[in-house]
GROMACS .gro file of C-alpha atoms in nm:
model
  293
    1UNK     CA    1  -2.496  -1.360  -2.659
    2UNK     CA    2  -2.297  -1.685  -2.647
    3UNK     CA    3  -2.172  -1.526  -2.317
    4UNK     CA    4  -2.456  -1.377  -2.141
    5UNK     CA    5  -2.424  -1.521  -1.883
    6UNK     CA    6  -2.118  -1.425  -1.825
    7UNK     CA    7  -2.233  -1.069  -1.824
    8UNK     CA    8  -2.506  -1.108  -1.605
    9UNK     CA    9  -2.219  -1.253  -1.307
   10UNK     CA   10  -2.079  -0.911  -1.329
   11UNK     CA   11  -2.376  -0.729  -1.251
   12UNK     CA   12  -2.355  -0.705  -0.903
   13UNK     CA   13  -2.008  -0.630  -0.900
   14UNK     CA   14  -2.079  -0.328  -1.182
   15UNK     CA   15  -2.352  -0.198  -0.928
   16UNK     CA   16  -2.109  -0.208  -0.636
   17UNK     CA   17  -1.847   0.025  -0.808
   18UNK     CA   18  -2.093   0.233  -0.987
   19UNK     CA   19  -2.254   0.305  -0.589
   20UNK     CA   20  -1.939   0.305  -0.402
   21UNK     CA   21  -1.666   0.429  -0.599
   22UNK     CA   22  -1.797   0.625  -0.963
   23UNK     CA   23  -2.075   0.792  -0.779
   24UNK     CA   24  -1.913   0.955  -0.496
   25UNK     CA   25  -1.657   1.139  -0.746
   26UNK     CA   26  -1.937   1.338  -0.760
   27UNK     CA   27  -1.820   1.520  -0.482
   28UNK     CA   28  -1.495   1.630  -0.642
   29UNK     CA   29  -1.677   1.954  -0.660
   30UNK     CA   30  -1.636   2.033  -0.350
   31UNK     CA   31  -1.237   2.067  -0.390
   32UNK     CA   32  -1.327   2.417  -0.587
   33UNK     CA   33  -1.613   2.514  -0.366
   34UNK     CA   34  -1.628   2.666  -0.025
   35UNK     CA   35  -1.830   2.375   0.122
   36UNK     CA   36  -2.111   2.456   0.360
   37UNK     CA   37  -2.358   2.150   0.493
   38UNK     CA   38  -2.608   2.418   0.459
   39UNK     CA   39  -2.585   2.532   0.146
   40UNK     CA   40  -2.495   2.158  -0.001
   41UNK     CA   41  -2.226   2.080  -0.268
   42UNK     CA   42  -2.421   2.279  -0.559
   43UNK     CA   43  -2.491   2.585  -0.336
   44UNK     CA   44  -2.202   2.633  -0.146
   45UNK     CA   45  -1.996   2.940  -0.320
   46UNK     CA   46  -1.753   2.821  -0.635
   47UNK     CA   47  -1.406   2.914  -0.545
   48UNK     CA   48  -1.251   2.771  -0.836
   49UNK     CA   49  -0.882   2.662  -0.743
   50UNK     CA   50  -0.821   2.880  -0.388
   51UNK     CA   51  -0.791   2.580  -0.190
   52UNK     CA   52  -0.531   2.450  -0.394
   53UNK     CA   53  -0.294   2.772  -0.399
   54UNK     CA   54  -0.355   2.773  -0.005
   55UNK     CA   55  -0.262   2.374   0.035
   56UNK     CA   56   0.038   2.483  -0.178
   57UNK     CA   57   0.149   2.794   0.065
   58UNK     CA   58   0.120   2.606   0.370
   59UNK     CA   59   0.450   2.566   0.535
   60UNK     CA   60   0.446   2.207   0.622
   61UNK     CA   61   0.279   2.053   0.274
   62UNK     CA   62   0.641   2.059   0.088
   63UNK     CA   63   0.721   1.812   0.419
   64UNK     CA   64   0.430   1.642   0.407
   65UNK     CA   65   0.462   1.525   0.028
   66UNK     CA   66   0.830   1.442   0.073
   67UNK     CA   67   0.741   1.192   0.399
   68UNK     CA   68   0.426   1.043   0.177
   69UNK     CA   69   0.654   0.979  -0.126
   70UNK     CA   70   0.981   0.878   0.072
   71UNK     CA   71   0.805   0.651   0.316
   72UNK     CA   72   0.592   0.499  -0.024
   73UNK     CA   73   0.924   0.409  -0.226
   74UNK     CA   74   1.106   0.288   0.062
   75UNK     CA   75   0.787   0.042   0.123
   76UNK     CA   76   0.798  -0.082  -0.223
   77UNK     CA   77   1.218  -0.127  -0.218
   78UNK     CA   78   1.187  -0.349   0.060
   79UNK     CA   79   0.855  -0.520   0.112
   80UNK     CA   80   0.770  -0.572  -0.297
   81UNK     CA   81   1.015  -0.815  -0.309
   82UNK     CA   82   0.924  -1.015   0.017
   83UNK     CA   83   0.624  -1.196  -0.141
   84UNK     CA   84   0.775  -1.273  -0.456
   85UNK     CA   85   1.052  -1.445  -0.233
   86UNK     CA   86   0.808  -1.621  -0.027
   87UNK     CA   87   0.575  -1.736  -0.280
   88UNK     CA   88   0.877  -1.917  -0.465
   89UNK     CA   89   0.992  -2.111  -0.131
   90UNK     CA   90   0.667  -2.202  -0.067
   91UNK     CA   91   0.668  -2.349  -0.413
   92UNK     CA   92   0.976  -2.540  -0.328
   93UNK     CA   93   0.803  -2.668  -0.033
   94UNK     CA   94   0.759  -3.087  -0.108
   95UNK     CA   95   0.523  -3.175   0.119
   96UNK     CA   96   0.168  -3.032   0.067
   97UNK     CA   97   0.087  -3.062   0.438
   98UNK     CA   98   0.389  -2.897   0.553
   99UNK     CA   99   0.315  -2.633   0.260
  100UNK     CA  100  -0.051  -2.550   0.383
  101UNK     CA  101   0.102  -2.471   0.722
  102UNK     CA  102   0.358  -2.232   0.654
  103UNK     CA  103   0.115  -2.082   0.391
  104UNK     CA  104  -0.141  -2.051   0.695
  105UNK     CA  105   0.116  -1.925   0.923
  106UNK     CA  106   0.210  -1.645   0.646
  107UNK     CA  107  -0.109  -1.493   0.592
  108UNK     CA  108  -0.253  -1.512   0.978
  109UNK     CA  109  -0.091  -1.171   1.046
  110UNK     CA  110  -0.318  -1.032   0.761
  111UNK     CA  111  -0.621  -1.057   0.962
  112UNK     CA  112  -0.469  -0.848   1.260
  113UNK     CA  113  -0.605  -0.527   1.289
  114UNK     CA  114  -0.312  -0.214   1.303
  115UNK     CA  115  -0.512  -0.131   1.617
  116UNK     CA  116  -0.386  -0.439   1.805
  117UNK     CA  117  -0.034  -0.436   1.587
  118UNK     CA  118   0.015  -0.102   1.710
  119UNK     CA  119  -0.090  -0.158   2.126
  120UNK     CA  120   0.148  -0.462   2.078
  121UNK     CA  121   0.432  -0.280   1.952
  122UNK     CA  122   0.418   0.039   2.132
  123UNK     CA  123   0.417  -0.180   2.470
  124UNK     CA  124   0.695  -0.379   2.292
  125UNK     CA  125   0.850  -0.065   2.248
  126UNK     CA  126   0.766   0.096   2.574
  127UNK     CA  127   1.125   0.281   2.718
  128UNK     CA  128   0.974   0.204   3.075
  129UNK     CA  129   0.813  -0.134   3.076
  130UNK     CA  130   0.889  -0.264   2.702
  131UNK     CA  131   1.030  -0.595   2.658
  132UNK     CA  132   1.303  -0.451   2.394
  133UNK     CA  133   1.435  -0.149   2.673
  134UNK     CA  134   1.419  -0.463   2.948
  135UNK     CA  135   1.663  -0.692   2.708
  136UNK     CA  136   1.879  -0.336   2.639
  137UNK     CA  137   1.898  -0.289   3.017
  138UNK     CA  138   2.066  -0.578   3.085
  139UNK     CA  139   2.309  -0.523   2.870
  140UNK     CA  140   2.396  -0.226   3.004
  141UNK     CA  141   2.229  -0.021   2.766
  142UNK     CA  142   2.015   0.307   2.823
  143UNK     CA  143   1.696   0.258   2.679
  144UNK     CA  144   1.555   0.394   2.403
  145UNK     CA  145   1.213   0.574   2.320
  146UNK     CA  146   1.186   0.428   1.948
  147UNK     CA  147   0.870   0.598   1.870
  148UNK     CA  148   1.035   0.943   1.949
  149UNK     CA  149   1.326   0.936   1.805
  150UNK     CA  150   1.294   1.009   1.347
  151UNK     CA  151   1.521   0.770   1.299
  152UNK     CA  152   1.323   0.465   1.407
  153UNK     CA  153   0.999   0.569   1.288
  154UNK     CA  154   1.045   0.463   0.881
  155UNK     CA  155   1.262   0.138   0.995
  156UNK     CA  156   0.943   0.036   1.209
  157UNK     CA  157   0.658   0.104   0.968
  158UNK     CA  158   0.826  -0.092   0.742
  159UNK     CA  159   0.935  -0.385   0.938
  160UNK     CA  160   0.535  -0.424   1.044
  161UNK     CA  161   0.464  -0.385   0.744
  162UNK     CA  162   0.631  -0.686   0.590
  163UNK     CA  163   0.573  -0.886   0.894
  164UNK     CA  164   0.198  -0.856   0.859
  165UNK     CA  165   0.110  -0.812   0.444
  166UNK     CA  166   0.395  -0.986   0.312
  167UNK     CA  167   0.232  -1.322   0.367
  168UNK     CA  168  -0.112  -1.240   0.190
  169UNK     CA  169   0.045  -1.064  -0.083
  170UNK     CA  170   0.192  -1.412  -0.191
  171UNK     CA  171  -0.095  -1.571  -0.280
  172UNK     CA  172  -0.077  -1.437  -0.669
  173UNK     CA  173   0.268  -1.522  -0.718
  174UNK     CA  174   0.191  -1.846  -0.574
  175UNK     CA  175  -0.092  -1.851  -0.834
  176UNK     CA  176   0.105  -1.742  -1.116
  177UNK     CA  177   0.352  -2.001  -1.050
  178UNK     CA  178   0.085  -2.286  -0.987
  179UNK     CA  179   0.009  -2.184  -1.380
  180UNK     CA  180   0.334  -2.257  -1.562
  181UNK     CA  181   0.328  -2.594  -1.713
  182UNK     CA  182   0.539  -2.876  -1.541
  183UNK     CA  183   0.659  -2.983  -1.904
  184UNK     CA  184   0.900  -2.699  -1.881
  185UNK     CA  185   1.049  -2.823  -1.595
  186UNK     CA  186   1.060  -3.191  -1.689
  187UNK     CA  187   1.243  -3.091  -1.996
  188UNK     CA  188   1.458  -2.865  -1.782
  189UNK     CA  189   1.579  -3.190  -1.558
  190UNK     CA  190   1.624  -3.359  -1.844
  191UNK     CA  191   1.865  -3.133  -2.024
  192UNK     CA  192   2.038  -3.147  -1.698
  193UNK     CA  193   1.925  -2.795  -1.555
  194UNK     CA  194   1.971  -2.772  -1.125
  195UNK     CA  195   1.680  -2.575  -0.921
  196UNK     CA  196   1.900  -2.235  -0.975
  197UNK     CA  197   1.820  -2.264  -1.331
  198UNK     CA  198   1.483  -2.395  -1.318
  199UNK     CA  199   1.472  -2.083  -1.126
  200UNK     CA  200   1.656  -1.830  -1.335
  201UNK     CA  201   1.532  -1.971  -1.686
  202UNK     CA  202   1.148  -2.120  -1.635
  203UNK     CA  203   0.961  -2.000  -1.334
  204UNK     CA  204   1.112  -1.563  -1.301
  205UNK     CA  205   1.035  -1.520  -1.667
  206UNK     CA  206   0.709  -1.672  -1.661
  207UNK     CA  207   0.598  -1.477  -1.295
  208UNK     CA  208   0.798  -1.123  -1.467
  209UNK     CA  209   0.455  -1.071  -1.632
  210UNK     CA  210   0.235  -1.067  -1.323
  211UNK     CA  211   0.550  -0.894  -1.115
  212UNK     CA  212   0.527  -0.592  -1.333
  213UNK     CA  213   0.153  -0.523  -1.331
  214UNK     CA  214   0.121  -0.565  -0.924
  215UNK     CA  215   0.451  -0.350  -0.915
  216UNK     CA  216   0.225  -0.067  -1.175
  217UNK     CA  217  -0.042  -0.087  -0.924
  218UNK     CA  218   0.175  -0.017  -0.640
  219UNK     CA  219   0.334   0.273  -0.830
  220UNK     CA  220  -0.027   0.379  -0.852
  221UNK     CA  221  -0.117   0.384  -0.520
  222UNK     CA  222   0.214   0.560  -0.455
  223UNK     CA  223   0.024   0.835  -0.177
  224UNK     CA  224  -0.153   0.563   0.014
  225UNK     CA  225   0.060   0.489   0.303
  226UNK     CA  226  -0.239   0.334   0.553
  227UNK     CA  227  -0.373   0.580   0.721
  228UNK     CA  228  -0.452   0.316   1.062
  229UNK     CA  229  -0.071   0.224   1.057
  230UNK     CA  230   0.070   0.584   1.056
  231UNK     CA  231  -0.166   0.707   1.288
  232UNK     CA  232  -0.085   0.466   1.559
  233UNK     CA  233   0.216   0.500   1.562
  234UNK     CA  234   0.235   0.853   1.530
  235UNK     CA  235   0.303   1.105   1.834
  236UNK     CA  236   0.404   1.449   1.880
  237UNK     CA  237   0.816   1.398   1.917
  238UNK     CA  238   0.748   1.181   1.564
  239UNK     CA  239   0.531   1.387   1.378
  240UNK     CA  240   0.787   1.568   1.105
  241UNK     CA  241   0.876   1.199   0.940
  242UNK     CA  242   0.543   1.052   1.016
  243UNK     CA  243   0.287   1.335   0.900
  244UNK     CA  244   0.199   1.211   0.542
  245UNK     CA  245  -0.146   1.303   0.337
  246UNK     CA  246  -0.393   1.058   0.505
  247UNK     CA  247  -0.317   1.164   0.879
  248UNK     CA  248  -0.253   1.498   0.674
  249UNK     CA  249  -0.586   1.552   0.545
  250UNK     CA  250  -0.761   1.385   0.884
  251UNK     CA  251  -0.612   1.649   1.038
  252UNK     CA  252  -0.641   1.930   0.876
  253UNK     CA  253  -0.952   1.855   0.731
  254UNK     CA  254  -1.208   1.656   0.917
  255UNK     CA  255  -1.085   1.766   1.259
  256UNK     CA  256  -1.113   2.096   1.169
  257UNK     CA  257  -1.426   2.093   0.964
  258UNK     CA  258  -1.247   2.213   0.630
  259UNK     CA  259  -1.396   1.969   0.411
  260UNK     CA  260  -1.276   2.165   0.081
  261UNK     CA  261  -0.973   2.145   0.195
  262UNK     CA  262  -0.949   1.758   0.254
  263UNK     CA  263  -1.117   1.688  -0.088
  264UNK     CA  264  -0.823   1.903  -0.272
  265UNK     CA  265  -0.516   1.676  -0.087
  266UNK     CA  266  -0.722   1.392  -0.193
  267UNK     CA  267  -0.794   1.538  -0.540
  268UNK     CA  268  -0.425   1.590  -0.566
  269UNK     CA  269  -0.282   1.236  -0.423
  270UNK     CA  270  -0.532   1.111  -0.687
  271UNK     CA  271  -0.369   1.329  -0.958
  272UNK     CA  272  -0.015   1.192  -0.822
  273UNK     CA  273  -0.075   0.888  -0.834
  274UNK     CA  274  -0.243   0.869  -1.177
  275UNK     CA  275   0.069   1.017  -1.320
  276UNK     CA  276   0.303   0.739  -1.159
  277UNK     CA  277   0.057   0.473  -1.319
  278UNK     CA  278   0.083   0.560  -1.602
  279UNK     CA  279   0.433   0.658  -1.615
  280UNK     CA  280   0.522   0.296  -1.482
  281UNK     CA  281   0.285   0.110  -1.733
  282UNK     CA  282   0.396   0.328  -2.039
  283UNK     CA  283   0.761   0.233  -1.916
  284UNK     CA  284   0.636  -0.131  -1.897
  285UNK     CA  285   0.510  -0.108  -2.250
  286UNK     CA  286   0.860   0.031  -2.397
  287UNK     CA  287   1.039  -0.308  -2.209
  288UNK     CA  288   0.819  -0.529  -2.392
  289UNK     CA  289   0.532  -0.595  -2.116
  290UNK     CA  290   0.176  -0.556  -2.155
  291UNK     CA  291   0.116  -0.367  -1.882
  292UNK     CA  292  -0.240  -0.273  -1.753
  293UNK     CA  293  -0.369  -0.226  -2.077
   0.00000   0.00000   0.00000
């Protein structure tokens, strides 16, 4: 009672999720149904777990899962750490002008849309007209058609990718660090302790908390690769490293009209990525971290 109040701030935000996001599993059903518009989720015919044995018979799923979980891990080798390293030299940053600047300049590309990212780059890109071919040329290189070629495709989502979320995704660390007590430094200095060690000994072990749960929830999200990114920059000559479940499903599924089907990849991404989160956080518990819970 003494925090009531309290309670009563999180109504709105308990109605939002119980609308938007516990409500709609209601249509889980429809994975094991043969879903008609007509009929509705409750009439259409119960098919139990056919659309699962045909997503697992189709030729190109096995592909499909390894591109969604390759492309996933390789995201979280290289752009996890890219925050972490940004928020701590912004910390290092003296002057808070200065600081407020670069932190501005960091998180602009957030608010780009992977609509214009992707006309940007694929003019960028261009083998006729693109700035990158133009600079090749006159070197006396043949250009190159990077968004047909496999072995540019993963190097390029990933490279956006850091250039335009890396930025945003410091503001936590940069909170978490904000949070440990100066004391710990002063006392640092004064047993004679250089920025390196400040480093190594105060501020890493006090962030390795809040590191390991927004590297959990990553692990849990392990099947979402964006589907507005990938489908950009997707094309026919592409398609057999770029094809993961989102573009996968859109597809498949709402192109086509098979709504069973798309609810049973997402069903299953779902299930995949359940298993990774709590894999990771029962991992996290046996190091000594508290994890999500």
């Amino acid at each position: 009672m003494r925090k009531r109040y309290l309670y009563l701030m999180l109504i709105p935000a308990s109605i939002y999720f119980l609308i938007f996001n516990y409500a709609p599993m209601y249509g889980i059903l429809i994975a094991f149904k043969d879903f008609s518009f007509k009929k509705g989720i409750w009439g259409s015919d119960w098919i139990g777990l056919e659309n699962f044995r045909y997503m697992f018979q189709l030729d190109n799923f096995y592909s499909v899962f390894t591109n969604s979980i390759l492309l996933s891990l390789l995201r979280i080798l290289f752009t996890f750490p890219i925050p972490i390293l940004l928020a701590l030299l912004l910390n290092d940053i003296k002057s808070s002008k200065y600081q407020k600047v670069m932190q501005t300049l960091f998180y602009l590309p957030h608010f780009v849309s992977w609509v214009v990212i992707g006309g940007i780059l694929i003019n960028f890109l261009s083998p006729v007209s693109g700035i990158i071919n133009i600079l090749i040329q006159s070197f006396g290189g043949e250009p190159i058609f990077f968004l047909a070629e496999d072995k540019y495709f993963k190097p390029i989502v990933i490279l956006t990718s850091i250039w335009k979320d890396s930025g945003w995704g410091t503001i936590i660390y940069l909170a978490a660090i904000t949070g440990i007590s100066s004391d710990l430094y002063e006392a640092a200095r004064i047993d004679g302790a250089n920025k390196l060690k400040c480093l190594r000994y105060i501020t890493l072990p006090c962030i390795k908390s809040t590191v390991v749960i927004m590297l959990i929830l990553r692990l849990g999200s392990i099947m979402n690769n964006g589907f507005e990114q990938i489908f950009i920059l997707q094309n026919s000559k592409n398609l057999g490293v770029s094809e993961v479940f989102e573009t996968y499903t859109y597809r498949l599924g709402l192109l086509g009209g098979r709504y069973s089907f798309a609810t049973t990849v997402g069903l299953f991404t779902s299930v995949i990525g359940i298993i990774f989160l709590l894999a990771s956080n029962k991992i996290a518990g046996k190091m000594g971290e508290e994890g999500i819970w």
